[in-house]
Short mmCIF file of C-alpha atoms and ligand atoms in Angstrom, two decimals:
data_model
loop_
_atom_site.label_atom_id
_atom_site.label_comp_id
_atom_site.label_asym_id
_atom_site.label_seq_id
_atom_site.Cartn_x
_atom_site.Cartn_y
_atom_site.Cartn_z
CA MET T 1 0.15 -0.13 -0.06
CA PHE T 2 1.40 3.17 -0.71
CA ASN T 3 0.76 5.83 1.73
CA LEU T 4 -0.52 9.47 1.84
CA ALA T 5 -0.55 12.42 4.01
CA VAL T 6 -2.82 15.16 2.49
CA PHE T 7 -2.31 18.79 3.85
CA VAL T 8 -5.21 21.13 3.37
CA SER T 9 -6.64 24.13 4.19
CA GLY T 10 -9.83 25.22 2.39
CA ARG T 11 -12.77 23.73 0.51
CA GLY T 12 -11.01 20.60 -0.41
CA SER T 13 -12.01 19.71 -3.37
CA ASN T 14 -8.37 18.38 -4.67
CA LEU T 15 -8.58 16.31 -1.62
CA ARG T 16 -12.07 15.15 -3.16
CA SER T 17 -10.80 14.32 -6.47
CA LEU T 18 -7.59 12.42 -5.09
CA PHE T 19 -9.83 10.63 -3.05
CA ASP T 20 -11.79 9.48 -5.93
CA LYS T 21 -9.44 8.54 -8.74
CA ILE T 22 -6.78 6.80 -6.57
CA ARG T 23 -9.67 4.52 -5.18
CA GLU T 24 -9.03 1.67 -7.78
CA ASP T 25 -5.24 1.85 -6.70
CA GLU T 26 -2.67 0.44 -3.73
CA ILE T 27 -2.78 4.26 -2.49
CA LYS T 28 -4.51 5.17 0.38
CA ILE T 29 -5.37 8.44 1.99
CA CYS T 30 -4.02 7.91 5.79
CA ALA T 31 -4.00 11.24 7.55
CA VAL T 32 -5.16 14.64 6.35
CA ILE T 33 -3.39 17.80 8.13
CA SER T 34 -4.67 21.02 8.40
CA ASP T 35 -4.24 24.24 10.43
CA LYS T 36 -7.75 25.33 10.44
CA LYS T 37 -9.97 23.49 12.73
CA LYS T 38 -13.31 24.06 10.67
CA CYS T 39 -12.95 23.73 6.38
CA GLY T 40 -14.41 22.29 3.83
CA ALA T 41 -11.29 19.63 3.71
CA VAL T 42 -11.41 18.45 7.36
CA GLU T 43 -15.49 18.07 7.32
CA PHE T 44 -14.72 15.78 4.18
CA ALA T 45 -11.84 13.81 5.82
CA ILE T 46 -14.19 13.41 9.28
CA GLN T 47 -17.04 11.98 6.63
CA ASN T 48 -14.87 9.64 5.23
CA SER T 49 -13.22 8.36 8.46
CA ILE T 50 -9.60 9.61 7.51
CA PRO T 51 -7.72 10.53 10.49
CA VAL T 52 -7.08 14.89 10.86
CA PHE T 53 -4.24 16.05 12.40
CA PHE T 54 -3.76 19.53 13.04
CA VAL T 55 -0.59 22.11 12.87
CA ASP T 56 0.15 25.48 14.21
CA ASN T 57 3.07 27.21 12.61
CA ASN T 58 3.03 29.30 15.69
CA ASP T 59 4.23 26.09 17.79
CA GLU T 60 7.28 24.17 15.74
CA GLN T 61 6.09 21.63 18.64
CA SER T 62 2.98 20.67 16.55
CA TYR T 63 5.23 19.70 13.53
CA PHE T 64 7.45 17.54 15.74
CA LEU T 65 4.59 15.89 17.14
CA LEU T 66 2.86 15.31 13.31
CA ILE T 67 6.37 13.65 12.21
CA GLU T 68 6.34 10.86 14.82
CA GLU T 69 2.06 10.46 13.67
CA LEU T 70 3.37 10.43 9.87
CA LYS T 71 5.92 7.97 11.08
CA LYS T 72 3.85 5.59 12.99
CA LEU T 73 1.36 5.63 9.86
CA SER T 74 4.65 4.84 7.14
CA ILE T 75 3.57 7.42 5.07
CA ASP T 76 5.33 7.36 1.70
CA LEU T 77 4.26 10.93 0.02
CA ILE T 78 3.21 14.11 1.50
CA VAL T 79 0.80 16.32 -0.79
CA LEU T 80 -0.03 19.61 -0.30
CA ALA T 81 -3.58 20.30 -1.72
CA GLY T 82 -4.51 24.08 -0.81
CA PHE T 83 -2.17 23.96 2.40
CA LEU T 84 -1.64 27.74 2.63
CA LYS T 85 1.03 28.18 5.36
CA LYS T 86 4.72 26.70 4.74
CA ILE T 87 6.23 23.95 5.31
CA PRO T 88 8.58 24.02 8.13
CA ASP T 89 12.57 22.91 7.31
CA VAL T 90 12.13 20.28 9.67
CA LEU T 91 9.21 18.76 7.74
CA VAL T 92 10.99 18.91 4.74
CA ASP T 93 14.42 17.31 5.92
CA GLU T 94 12.29 14.31 6.99
CA PHE T 95 10.84 14.41 3.88
CA GLU T 96 13.48 14.94 1.35
CA ASN T 97 11.59 14.27 -2.26
CA LYS T 98 8.15 13.03 -0.72
CA ILE T 99 6.49 16.11 -0.58
CA ILE T 100 4.56 17.95 -3.39
CA ASN T 101 2.71 20.58 -4.24
CA ILE T 102 0.05 22.23 -6.77
CA HIS T 103 -0.17 25.39 -7.48
CA PRO T 104 -2.50 26.97 -9.60
CA ALA T 105 -0.44 28.33 -12.79
CA LEU T 106 2.61 27.39 -14.91
CA LEU T 107 5.73 27.77 -12.24
CA PRO T 108 8.02 29.40 -12.40
CA SER T 109 5.51 32.41 -13.25
CA PHE T 110 3.28 33.40 -10.54
CA GLY T 111 4.69 31.96 -7.67
CA GLY T 112 5.92 32.63 -4.72
CA LYS T 113 4.58 34.32 -1.15
CA GLY T 114 1.39 35.42 -1.08
CA MET T 115 0.37 34.27 -4.70
CA TYR T 116 -2.22 31.74 -3.79
CA GLY T 117 -5.79 31.12 -4.55
CA MET T 118 -7.59 34.55 -6.33
CA ASN T 119 -4.22 36.26 -6.14
CA VAL T 120 -2.61 34.26 -8.73
CA HIS T 121 -5.63 34.08 -11.04
CA ARG T 122 -5.89 38.23 -10.48
CA ALA T 123 -2.25 38.30 -11.43
CA VAL T 124 -2.84 36.27 -14.68
CA PHE T 125 -5.64 37.77 -15.64
CA ASN T 126 -3.98 41.66 -15.30
CA SER T 127 -0.97 40.13 -17.20
CA SER T 128 -3.01 39.50 -20.42
CA VAL T 129 -1.27 35.96 -20.45
CA LYS T 130 -2.75 33.57 -22.90
CA TRP T 131 -1.68 30.63 -21.48
CA SER T 132 -2.12 29.44 -17.51
CA GLY T 133 -2.43 25.71 -15.97
CA ALA T 134 -1.75 24.04 -12.68
CA THR T 135 1.84 22.80 -11.67
CA VAL T 136 3.04 19.95 -9.43
CA HIS T 137 6.54 20.35 -7.97
CA PHE T 138 8.11 18.84 -4.95
CA VAL T 139 8.82 21.01 -2.03
CA ASN T 140 11.62 22.55 -0.56
CA LYS T 141 12.23 25.04 1.40
CA VAL T 142 11.62 28.01 -0.50
CA TYR T 143 7.67 28.90 -1.79
CA ASP T 144 7.04 27.23 -4.97
CA GLU T 145 10.88 26.58 -6.04
CA GLY T 146 11.08 22.78 -5.66
CA LYS T 147 11.78 20.81 -8.98
CA ILE T 148 8.40 20.64 -11.52
CA ILE T 149 7.14 17.45 -12.12
CA ALA T 150 4.00 18.03 -14.50
CA GLN T 151 2.24 20.93 -15.68
CA ALA T 152 -1.33 21.28 -17.70
CA VAL T 153 -2.13 24.41 -19.81
CA VAL T 154 -5.28 26.37 -20.16
CA ASP T 155 -6.18 28.27 -23.34
CA ILE T 156 -7.55 31.38 -21.63
CA SER T 157 -6.84 34.00 -24.83
CA ASN T 158 -10.84 34.54 -24.42
CA VAL T 159 -12.05 34.66 -20.71
CA ASN T 160 -13.30 37.78 -19.32
CA SER T 161 -12.53 37.21 -15.24
CA PRO T 162 -9.97 36.16 -13.23
CA GLU T 163 -12.80 33.59 -11.92
CA GLU T 164 -13.09 31.88 -15.41
CA ILE T 165 -9.39 31.15 -15.09
CA ALA T 166 -9.86 29.36 -11.51
CA GLU T 167 -12.35 27.34 -13.11
CA LYS T 168 -10.26 26.50 -15.73
CA VAL T 169 -7.10 25.42 -13.88
CA LEU T 170 -8.98 23.89 -11.29
CA GLU T 171 -10.34 21.44 -13.86
CA LYS T 172 -6.69 20.57 -14.78
CA GLU T 173 -5.77 20.36 -11.08
CA HIS T 174 -8.33 17.44 -9.97
CA GLU T 175 -6.55 15.49 -13.21
CA LEU T 176 -3.15 16.25 -12.85
CA LEU T 177 -2.87 15.87 -9.01
CA PRO T 178 -3.75 12.46 -8.90
CA PHE T 179 -1.60 11.32 -12.12
CA VAL T 180 1.21 12.27 -10.63
CA VAL T 181 0.33 10.81 -7.52
CA LYS T 182 -0.24 7.75 -9.34
CA LYS T 183 3.33 8.10 -10.84
CA ILE T 184 4.95 8.55 -8.02
CA ALA T 185 3.32 5.44 -6.21
CA GLU T 186 4.34 3.37 -9.42
CA SER T 187 8.53 5.12 -8.60
CA LYS T 188 7.79 6.61 -12.36
CA VAL T 189 9.15 9.99 -11.47
CA VAL T 190 12.69 10.26 -11.53
CA ILE T 191 15.32 13.22 -10.91
CA LYS T 192 17.72 12.87 -13.89
CA ASP T 193 20.24 15.84 -14.85
CA ASN T 194 18.94 17.86 -12.08
CA ARG T 195 14.95 17.53 -13.69
CA ALA T 196 12.06 15.51 -12.49
CA ILE T 197 10.86 13.49 -15.47
CA VAL T 198 7.89 11.15 -15.18
CA ILE T 199 8.70 7.83 -16.89
CA ASP T 200 5.89 6.74 -18.98
C1 LIG Q 1 -6.07 25.04 -5.19
O1 LIG Q 1 -6.42 25.65 -6.43
C2 LIG Q 1 -4.49 24.59 -5.20
O2 LIG Q 1 -4.32 24.93 -6.39
C3 LIG Q 1 -4.60 26.13 -4.13
O3 LIG Q 1 -5.10 26.17 -3.29
C4 LIG Q 1 -6.16 25.30 -4.21
C5 LIG Q 1 -7.00 24.55 -3.31
O4 LIG Q 1 -8.54 24.21 -3.54
N1 LIG Q 1 -3.09 25.43 -3.62
P1 LIG Q 1 -9.10 23.03 -2.57
O5 LIG Q 1 -9.12 23.26 -1.24
O6 LIG Q 1 -8.57 22.00 -3.52
O7 LIG Q 1 -10.44 23.02 -3.40
#
């Protein structure tokens, strides 16, 4: 069994999509971690009997306790799915190249601190770029700068609002994240010549 821990902060559409799309595989969401006691993603986890743990970025001890729990669960991969806090270095070190994040734009553009949710889509809309999309990347100690694993693009040349971009990109996110998780579970994501490569 390939064991996942999914970090969330919001409505949880990526968590739901992942949960639905990995069922037939040997992959299991063993824990949901959040900085928010009440959010759609936590409610979904509780409804589906997935153990929930909470962290507080103002209390490093909460992460030390979490690491112990993740070890007990034999977690193979940490997935950030709308988690809005920065992952502390202690966790990045403990799970080196075993933490991925989904970002709602084509990194390295439109990434970095403060670039989340609608902030991203407003910046994309105002830039007048004709393409946006989603990126799944490894998480390191710098916001949105880990090696890029996979991307999916959407044509936004005719959109009329940032909300339209958000809707198009979210659809791609719901395909891209499960795709990458499955490839990692099959050991089909490798680092070669300083690039992350997905093996077909
Ligand atoms: C998604 O747009 C994701 O790219 C970003 O946060 C949002 C999470 O949405 N990291 P949800 O909570 O999965 O619906």
